[in-house]
């Protein structure tokens, strides 16, 4: 008999086909039930493939007595009560590395879009306002020679640092642990958090979300930033006080912001939608076909390993099973 796997939402068909060949696959989205109900009906499921938008709480984890693995289709896994899962001996995996370049590219795209006012410029042309070259039309902020402050020098932070350097930016960073090797090799300079906030022309955040860093960017921090600085968040929305950010942008206390994530995703603060100095993307950091396919294959491979009694390859660091 085929083992049962629950996938919360549809993802790439190639991988769904593979899952179906190997397992009895339940796609929650197609059942018309919510996750809890679907798990109640499939208590014999041995694997759960989840999305970052699924809240995998203790209560859900406890429903399936035979659950061996929760494979999160994302690098971030703050949506899972992973401590509880690990305590119960359930493997928890994510999709690191593979999405680093795509996410760093999207970050750079947001930085460029905000600094050169690309979205505003596109709108300007479409509504027929372009009447010829003008000396002061759409003046933006120059990246060359400016300073980018990267919060979190993990894989994505480092990939962004390389891109920023290629644009002539001076790179400083703050990280919980100092990365001497990176400093020696590339000259990216470690600074204190407050120093980074005060000195950077672009501040970009690349750390995982946890309660400890809830609203890391609050009014006090935004107020320390330069008045013509750009704030970028492609990590998790709750790392910032979104309402406060909207107020700062409205009062031109910042040059602008680029967001791919939101505090109450998929809700977006109404005020942000009305502002010209913010570029809004719908959580598409890893959204290239190549990356999303590779991520889906990682979840598939790890489910196959776990359900054949082997250790999955992409266990989250906290999972030492
Ligand atoms: C995207 O936000 C991810 O965590 O993969
Ligand atoms: C996540 O933050 C990563 O570095 O891949």
Tab-separated table of C-alpha atoms in Angstrom, residues 16-267:
chain	number	residue	atom	x	y	z
A	16	UNK	CA	3.162	16.588	-7.936
A	17	UNK	CA	3.259	13.836	-10.592
A	18	UNK	CA	6.304	12.290	-8.945
A	19	UNK	CA	4.662	12.418	-5.537
A	20	UNK	CA	1.569	10.730	-6.961
A	21	UNK	CA	3.593	7.934	-8.511
A	22	UNK	CA	5.253	7.145	-5.211
A	23	UNK	CA	2.607	7.974	-2.605
A	24	UNK	CA	-1.068	8.464	-1.998
A	25	UNK	CA	-1.147	12.251	-2.277
A	26	UNK	CA	-3.720	14.468	-0.596
A	27	UNK	CA	-3.626	18.081	-1.773
A	28	UNK	CA	-5.471	19.999	0.943
A	29	UNK	CA	-6.287	22.898	-1.371
A	30	UNK	CA	-8.220	20.521	-3.647
A	31	UNK	CA	-10.279	18.987	-0.820
A	32	UNK	CA	-12.136	22.195	0.046
A	33	UNK	CA	-11.235	21.574	3.682
A	34	UNK	CA	-8.904	23.545	5.898
A	35	UNK	CA	-5.626	21.990	6.973
A	36	UNK	CA	-6.883	20.864	10.355
A	37	UNK	CA	-9.941	19.132	8.852
A	38	UNK	CA	-7.864	17.533	6.112
A	39	UNK	CA	-5.396	16.159	8.647
A	40	UNK	CA	-8.270	14.843	10.808
A	41	UNK	CA	-9.471	12.916	7.768
A	42	UNK	CA	-5.991	11.649	6.956
A	43	UNK	CA	-4.586	10.769	10.339
A	44	UNK	CA	-2.502	8.013	8.778
A	45	UNK	CA	-0.444	10.536	6.776
A	46	UNK	CA	3.299	10.051	7.232
A	47	UNK	CA	4.537	13.238	5.586
A	48	UNK	CA	3.347	16.819	5.412
A	49	UNK	CA	4.636	19.274	2.815
A	50	UNK	CA	3.813	22.797	3.960
A	51	UNK	CA	3.999	26.336	2.601
A	52	UNK	CA	5.303	29.345	4.514
A	53	UNK	CA	1.732	30.640	4.589
A	54	UNK	CA	0.525	27.568	6.532
A	55	UNK	CA	0.500	27.817	10.290
A	56	UNK	CA	1.685	24.380	11.401
A	57	UNK	CA	0.783	24.524	15.083
A	58	UNK	CA	1.135	21.919	17.797
A	59	UNK	CA	-2.518	20.871	17.391
A	60	UNK	CA	-2.019	20.053	13.702
A	61	UNK	CA	1.223	18.209	14.336
A	62	UNK	CA	-0.459	16.025	16.968
A	63	UNK	CA	-3.249	14.805	14.687
A	64	UNK	CA	-1.161	12.398	12.598
A	65	UNK	CA	0.285	9.812	14.948
A	66	UNK	CA	2.567	8.376	12.286
A	67	UNK	CA	3.974	11.640	10.977
A	68	UNK	CA	7.678	11.281	10.095
A	69	UNK	CA	8.479	14.533	8.332
A	70	UNK	CA	7.281	18.094	7.820
A	71	UNK	CA	8.967	19.427	4.704
A	72	UNK	CA	8.575	23.203	4.416
A	73	UNK	CA	8.554	24.559	0.863
A	74	UNK	CA	10.608	27.615	1.928
A	75	UNK	CA	13.895	28.501	3.564
A	76	UNK	CA	12.124	30.230	6.481
A	77	UNK	CA	10.265	27.938	8.880
A	78	UNK	CA	8.850	30.250	11.527
A	79	UNK	CA	5.394	29.035	10.401
A	80	UNK	CA	6.019	25.644	12.035
A	81	UNK	CA	6.075	24.799	15.738
A	82	UNK	CA	9.290	22.968	14.927
A	83	UNK	CA	10.332	22.586	18.546
A	84	UNK	CA	7.233	20.531	19.197
A	85	UNK	CA	7.753	18.470	16.042
A	86	UNK	CA	11.387	17.754	16.886
A	87	UNK	CA	10.449	16.764	20.444
A	88	UNK	CA	8.120	14.192	18.944
A	89	UNK	CA	10.895	12.842	16.730
A	90	UNK	CA	9.464	14.295	13.521
A	91	UNK	CA	11.968	15.519	10.958
A	92	UNK	CA	11.602	19.146	9.884
A	93	UNK	CA	13.226	20.229	6.622
A	94	UNK	CA	13.428	23.429	4.560
A	95	UNK	CA	14.864	24.517	1.215
A	96	UNK	CA	18.089	26.447	1.886
A	97	UNK	CA	20.839	27.459	-0.590
A	98	UNK	CA	18.916	26.805	-3.769
A	99	UNK	CA	16.893	30.030	-3.490
A	100	UNK	CA	19.778	32.262	-2.429
A	101	UNK	CA	20.575	33.755	-5.846
A	102	UNK	CA	16.944	34.294	-6.827
A	103	UNK	CA	16.192	36.006	-3.512
A	104	UNK	CA	19.291	38.196	-3.663
A	105	UNK	CA	18.344	39.163	-7.246
A	106	UNK	CA	14.850	40.199	-6.146
A	107	UNK	CA	16.379	42.218	-3.313
A	108	UNK	CA	18.639	44.024	-5.755
A	109	UNK	CA	15.665	44.543	-8.083
A	110	UNK	CA	13.763	46.247	-5.253
A	111	UNK	CA	16.770	48.404	-4.345
A	112	UNK	CA	17.102	49.511	-7.964
A	113	UNK	CA	13.363	50.028	-8.389
A	114	UNK	CA	13.148	52.251	-5.327
A	115	UNK	CA	16.370	54.187	-5.906
A	116	UNK	CA	15.578	54.885	-9.583
A	117	UNK	CA	11.816	55.156	-9.108
A	118	UNK	CA	11.133	52.554	-11.778
A	119	UNK	CA	7.501	51.831	-10.905
A	120	UNK	CA	6.653	55.523	-10.735
A	121	UNK	CA	8.470	56.091	-14.044
A	122	UNK	CA	6.618	53.262	-15.750
A	123	UNK	CA	3.278	54.688	-14.600
A	124	UNK	CA	4.326	58.130	-15.788
A	125	UNK	CA	5.001	56.883	-19.306
A	126	UNK	CA	1.835	54.762	-19.475
A	127	UNK	CA	-0.439	57.618	-18.518
A	128	UNK	CA	1.049	59.723	-21.324
A	129	UNK	CA	2.905	62.216	-19.142
A	130	UNK	CA	6.249	61.830	-20.887
A	131	UNK	CA	6.642	65.016	-22.954
A	132	UNK	CA	10.380	64.887	-23.581
A	133	UNK	CA	13.709	64.773	-21.811
A	134	UNK	CA	13.941	67.019	-18.760
A	135	UNK	CA	16.878	67.860	-16.542
A	136	UNK	CA	15.088	67.145	-13.290
A	137	UNK	CA	12.663	64.415	-14.248
A	138	UNK	CA	12.461	61.492	-11.782
A	139	UNK	CA	15.711	62.218	-9.999
A	140	UNK	CA	16.669	59.231	-7.936
A	141	UNK	CA	19.274	58.130	-5.494
A	142	UNK	CA	22.682	56.996	-6.719
A	143	UNK	CA	23.877	53.615	-5.497
A	144	UNK	CA	27.491	53.978	-6.613
A	145	UNK	CA	29.526	55.244	-3.689
A	146	UNK	CA	26.686	54.810	-1.204
A	147	UNK	CA	26.604	52.440	1.770
A	148	UNK	CA	24.445	49.367	2.110
A	149	UNK	CA	23.877	47.961	5.594
A	150	UNK	CA	22.975	44.293	5.566
A	151	UNK	CA	21.321	42.863	8.672
A	152	UNK	CA	22.130	39.135	8.738
A	153	UNK	CA	25.217	37.888	6.875
A	154	UNK	CA	23.867	34.436	6.017
A	155	UNK	CA	23.750	33.007	2.536
A	156	UNK	CA	21.270	35.543	1.198
A	157	UNK	CA	22.956	38.456	2.962
A	158	UNK	CA	26.297	37.494	1.441
A	159	UNK	CA	24.827	37.028	-2.052
A	160	UNK	CA	23.319	40.505	-1.760
A	161	UNK	CA	26.667	41.913	-0.581
A	162	UNK	CA	28.356	40.655	-3.781
A	163	UNK	CA	25.639	42.211	-5.928
A	164	UNK	CA	25.782	45.519	-4.045
A	165	UNK	CA	29.570	45.595	-4.363
A	166	UNK	CA	29.227	45.170	-8.117
A	167	UNK	CA	27.070	48.321	-8.087
A	168	UNK	CA	29.861	50.266	-6.403
A	169	UNK	CA	28.334	50.176	-2.941
A	170	UNK	CA	30.282	50.112	0.284
A	171	UNK	CA	29.069	47.083	2.296
A	172	UNK	CA	28.679	47.046	6.085
A	173	UNK	CA	26.838	44.366	7.998
A	174	UNK	CA	25.476	43.371	11.354
A	175	UNK	CA	25.068	39.731	12.285
A	176	UNK	CA	24.564	37.902	15.575
A	177	UNK	CA	27.898	36.217	14.983
A	178	UNK	CA	30.719	38.116	13.372
A	179	UNK	CA	32.020	36.515	10.130
A	180	UNK	CA	35.784	37.134	10.272
A	181	UNK	CA	36.403	34.997	7.193
A	182	UNK	CA	34.027	37.089	5.088
A	183	UNK	CA	35.583	40.313	6.376
A	184	UNK	CA	39.068	39.098	5.557
A	185	UNK	CA	38.151	37.764	2.143
A	186	UNK	CA	35.852	40.494	0.864
A	187	UNK	CA	36.275	43.494	3.132
A	188	UNK	CA	32.609	43.667	4.152
A	189	UNK	CA	32.780	45.436	7.488
A	190	UNK	CA	31.034	44.349	10.690
A	191	UNK	CA	29.444	47.198	12.651
A	192	UNK	CA	27.101	47.463	15.628
A	193	UNK	CA	23.387	47.425	14.835
A	194	UNK	CA	22.868	51.089	15.753
A	195	UNK	CA	25.888	52.139	13.742
A	196	UNK	CA	24.575	50.278	10.709
A	197	UNK	CA	21.182	51.972	11.021
A	198	UNK	CA	22.741	55.430	11.298
A	199	UNK	CA	25.293	55.088	8.500
A	200	UNK	CA	23.501	53.184	5.775
A	201	UNK	CA	21.927	54.651	2.657
A	202	UNK	CA	20.207	51.316	2.055
A	203	UNK	CA	19.231	49.002	4.908
A	204	UNK	CA	18.282	45.459	3.938
A	205	UNK	CA	17.226	42.763	6.345
A	206	UNK	CA	18.092	39.070	5.882
A	207	UNK	CA	17.428	37.230	9.123
A	208	UNK	CA	14.876	34.590	10.040
A	209	UNK	CA	11.839	35.684	12.035
A	210	UNK	CA	11.361	34.692	15.661
A	211	UNK	CA	9.584	36.367	18.594
A	212	UNK	CA	12.930	37.797	19.716
A	213	UNK	CA	13.137	39.983	16.626
A	214	UNK	CA	9.469	40.934	16.358
A	215	UNK	CA	9.291	44.596	15.213
A	216	UNK	CA	13.080	44.844	15.137
A	217	UNK	CA	12.334	47.822	12.917
A	218	UNK	CA	10.116	50.053	15.028
A	219	UNK	CA	9.714	53.818	15.210
A	220	UNK	CA	12.911	54.289	17.243
A	221	UNK	CA	14.952	52.438	14.638
A	222	UNK	CA	13.323	54.108	11.631
A	223	UNK	CA	13.964	57.469	13.298
A	224	UNK	CA	17.693	56.690	13.505
A	225	UNK	CA	17.915	56.026	9.774
A	226	UNK	CA	19.099	58.740	7.394
A	227	UNK	CA	16.267	60.831	6.001
A	228	UNK	CA	17.145	59.781	2.473
A	229	UNK	CA	17.704	56.099	3.245
A	230	UNK	CA	15.991	53.153	1.612
A	231	UNK	CA	14.543	50.303	3.674
A	232	UNK	CA	14.240	46.836	2.140
A	233	UNK	CA	12.473	43.797	3.586
A	234	UNK	CA	12.331	40.495	1.698
A	235	UNK	CA	12.554	38.331	4.847
A	236	UNK	CA	9.447	38.342	7.021
A	237	UNK	CA	6.908	41.115	7.520
A	238	UNK	CA	6.734	40.974	11.315
A	239	UNK	CA	10.398	42.008	11.514
A	240	UNK	CA	9.031	45.532	10.970
A	241	UNK	CA	6.227	47.635	12.378
A	242	UNK	CA	4.480	48.064	9.035
A	243	UNK	CA	2.071	50.770	10.127
A	244	UNK	CA	4.941	52.798	11.483
A	245	UNK	CA	6.928	52.318	8.267
A	246	UNK	CA	3.962	53.629	6.264
A	247	UNK	CA	3.852	56.739	8.468
A	248	UNK	CA	7.584	57.346	8.052
A	249	UNK	CA	7.268	57.025	4.285
A	250	UNK	CA	4.253	59.298	4.173
A	251	UNK	CA	6.151	61.988	6.062
A	252	UNK	CA	9.199	61.493	3.804
A	253	UNK	CA	11.298	60.501	6.779
A	254	UNK	CA	12.901	57.975	4.403
A	255	UNK	CA	13.680	58.120	0.683
A	256	UNK	CA	11.679	54.979	0.119
A	257	UNK	CA	11.134	51.320	0.792
A	258	UNK	CA	10.943	48.061	-1.110
A	259	UNK	CA	8.869	45.263	0.371
A	260	UNK	CA	8.314	41.656	-0.622
A	261	UNK	CA	6.781	40.632	2.719
A	262	UNK	CA	4.108	42.076	5.007
A	263	UNK	CA	3.327	41.974	8.679
A	264	UNK	CA	-0.168	40.588	8.150
A	265	UNK	CA	0.389	38.838	4.837
A	266	UNK	CA	-1.452	38.754	2.492
A	267	UNK	CA	-2.967	41.968	3.910
